[in-house]
Amino acid sequence: MTLRMEKVSKVFRDGPNEFKALDNVTLDVKEGEFIAVIGPSGSGKSTFLSTAGALLSPTSGAIMVDGRNIEKLSAKKKTMLRLEKIGFVFQSANLIPYLTVMDQLRVVNVLAKNKQRYETEEELLRHFGLGDRLKNFPSGLSGGERQRVAIARALINDPKLILADEPTASLDSKRGRQVVEMLAAEVRDRGKSGIMVTHDERVLDLCDRVLMMKDGQLVEAATVS
């Protein structure tokens, strides 16, 4: 399993008040599997994704990423785990406005000190149809192009786990579906594991499993063929 979560809970405290954002979540995600997590706002989806991606620490339970218990890692090693093993795709692409398309990927390799790359930045960008946008800044790209850059950036270090937070939210239905088709294909073709948090029910048929987050609990919502 690329990702294993065992009885994971996350409690936020505000003085005497407590809010359980995650409640005893257990999940296994295999290589080549692309999962959607749906649910109403405030159900715990974002907390779930941040906890799975080692951005938040659970209050209780265990999380394994590529066989490593992330709660036994120091803060520095957690940072390196995110750089080496986890690729993030955010709702608004989160590109750095003063970096070109090529440099969006290069900065990840510099931070990770990655000398043996799976693909060069240019090869990966051309794979996503961005060969004529290498020197463009984010302001010169369409919404769909920005999300394709974000996917390429998430893949540049050949991570095991891809986490996508509402990747279609800022796109129309056609471009949104194209982005999810790309994500699903990359997960399956490259043997990754993928989790997508989404409100967009029009793309759920592209996923292997659909799970629902409700009041901090994760349950099977449907089986997608």
Short mmCIF file of C-alpha atoms in Angstrom, two decimals, residues 62-171:
data_model
loop_
_atom_site.label_atom_id
_atom_site.label_comp_id
_atom_site.label_asym_id
_atom_site.label_seq_id
_atom_site.Cartn_x
_atom_site.Cartn_y
_atom_site.Cartn_z
CA ALA A 62 -1.05 5.93 12.41
CA ILE A 63 -0.26 7.06 8.84
CA MET A 64 2.12 5.14 6.61
CA VAL A 65 3.38 6.61 3.32
CA ASP A 66 5.37 4.20 1.16
CA GLY A 67 5.98 2.05 4.23
CA ARG A 68 7.18 4.87 6.51
CA ASN A 69 5.31 5.91 9.65
CA ILE A 70 5.24 9.67 9.18
CA GLU A 71 4.60 10.39 12.86
CA LYS A 72 8.01 8.96 13.75
CA LEU A 73 9.77 11.44 11.47
CA SER A 74 11.29 14.74 12.53
CA ALA A 75 9.91 17.96 11.05
CA LYS A 76 12.86 18.09 8.62
CA LYS A 77 12.33 14.49 7.50
CA LYS A 78 8.61 15.14 7.05
CA THR A 79 9.48 18.01 4.73
CA MET A 80 11.76 15.75 2.71
CA LEU A 81 9.08 13.04 2.63
CA ARG A 82 6.64 15.55 1.10
CA LEU A 83 9.22 16.62 -1.48
CA GLU A 84 10.21 13.07 -2.41
CA LYS A 85 7.06 10.97 -1.97
CA ILE A 86 4.01 13.24 -2.25
CA GLY A 87 2.79 15.45 -5.07
CA PHE A 88 0.15 18.12 -4.36
CA VAL A 89 -2.31 19.66 -6.83
CA PHE A 90 -4.26 22.55 -5.33
CA GLN A 91 -7.58 24.16 -6.23
CA SER A 92 -6.07 27.34 -7.68
CA ALA A 93 -2.86 25.73 -9.03
CA ASN A 94 -0.79 27.77 -6.51
CA LEU A 95 1.87 28.65 -9.05
CA ILE A 96 4.56 31.16 -8.07
CA PRO A 97 3.66 34.30 -10.05
CA TYR A 98 7.25 35.45 -10.74
CA LEU A 99 8.52 32.07 -12.01
CA THR A 100 8.21 30.81 -15.57
CA VAL A 101 6.47 27.53 -16.33
CA MET A 102 9.84 25.76 -16.55
CA ASP A 103 11.04 27.25 -13.28
CA GLN A 104 7.87 26.14 -11.44
CA LEU A 105 9.25 22.60 -11.83
CA ARG A 106 12.93 23.45 -11.44
CA VAL A 107 12.40 24.95 -7.99
CA VAL A 108 10.99 21.64 -6.74
CA ASN A 109 14.07 19.78 -7.93
CA VAL A 110 16.34 22.36 -6.33
CA LEU A 111 14.52 22.08 -2.98
CA ALA A 112 14.61 18.29 -3.11
CA LYS A 113 18.24 18.25 -4.30
CA ASN A 114 17.03 15.86 -6.96
CA LYS A 115 19.88 14.84 -9.25
CA GLN A 116 18.42 11.63 -10.72
CA ARG A 117 15.10 12.80 -12.08
CA TYR A 118 12.41 10.61 -13.58
CA GLU A 119 12.04 13.06 -16.47
CA THR A 120 13.47 16.47 -17.22
CA GLU A 121 11.24 19.47 -16.64
CA GLU A 122 10.93 20.09 -20.38
CA GLU A 123 10.03 16.47 -21.17
CA LEU A 124 7.27 16.44 -18.58
CA LEU A 125 5.85 19.79 -19.65
CA ARG A 126 5.81 18.71 -23.30
CA HIS A 127 4.04 15.52 -22.22
CA PHE A 128 1.22 17.75 -20.94
CA GLY A 129 1.10 19.83 -24.12
CA LEU A 130 2.94 22.81 -22.65
CA GLY A 131 5.99 22.81 -24.90
CA ASP A 132 5.18 26.25 -26.26
CA ARG A 133 4.57 27.72 -22.79
CA LEU A 134 7.94 26.98 -21.14
CA LYS A 135 8.93 30.63 -20.77
CA ASN A 136 5.46 31.94 -19.92
CA PHE A 137 4.54 33.26 -16.49
CA PRO A 138 1.30 32.08 -14.79
CA SER A 139 -0.47 35.32 -15.75
CA GLY A 140 -0.05 34.37 -19.42
CA LEU A 141 -1.71 30.96 -19.06
CA SER A 142 -5.33 29.85 -19.18
CA GLY A 143 -6.88 28.16 -16.14
CA GLY A 144 -6.52 24.73 -17.72
CA GLU A 145 -2.89 25.38 -18.59
CA ARG A 146 -2.13 26.47 -15.03
CA GLN A 147 -3.61 23.24 -13.70
CA ARG A 148 -1.56 21.21 -16.19
CA VAL A 149 1.57 22.95 -14.92
CA ALA A 150 0.46 22.12 -11.37
CA ILE A 151 0.08 18.44 -12.30
CA ALA A 152 3.51 18.41 -13.96
CA ARG A 153 5.00 20.05 -10.86
CA ALA A 154 3.37 17.40 -8.66
CA LEU A 155 4.93 14.64 -10.79
CA ILE A 156 8.44 16.03 -11.38
CA ASN A 157 9.98 14.17 -8.45
CA ASP A 158 8.26 10.88 -9.35
CA PRO A 159 6.30 10.76 -6.06
CA LYS A 160 4.38 7.71 -4.87
CA LEU A 161 1.27 9.61 -3.77
CA ILE A 162 -0.68 12.35 -5.59
CA LEU A 163 -3.12 14.46 -3.55
CA ALA A 164 -5.47 16.81 -5.39
CA ASP A 165 -7.67 19.36 -3.61
CA GLU A 166 -10.66 20.46 -5.74
CA PRO A 167 -8.58 20.53 -8.97
CA THR A 168 -11.62 21.40 -11.14
CA ALA A 169 -13.07 24.17 -8.96
CA SER A 170 -11.80 27.08 -11.08
CA LEU A 171 -12.43 25.41 -14.46
#
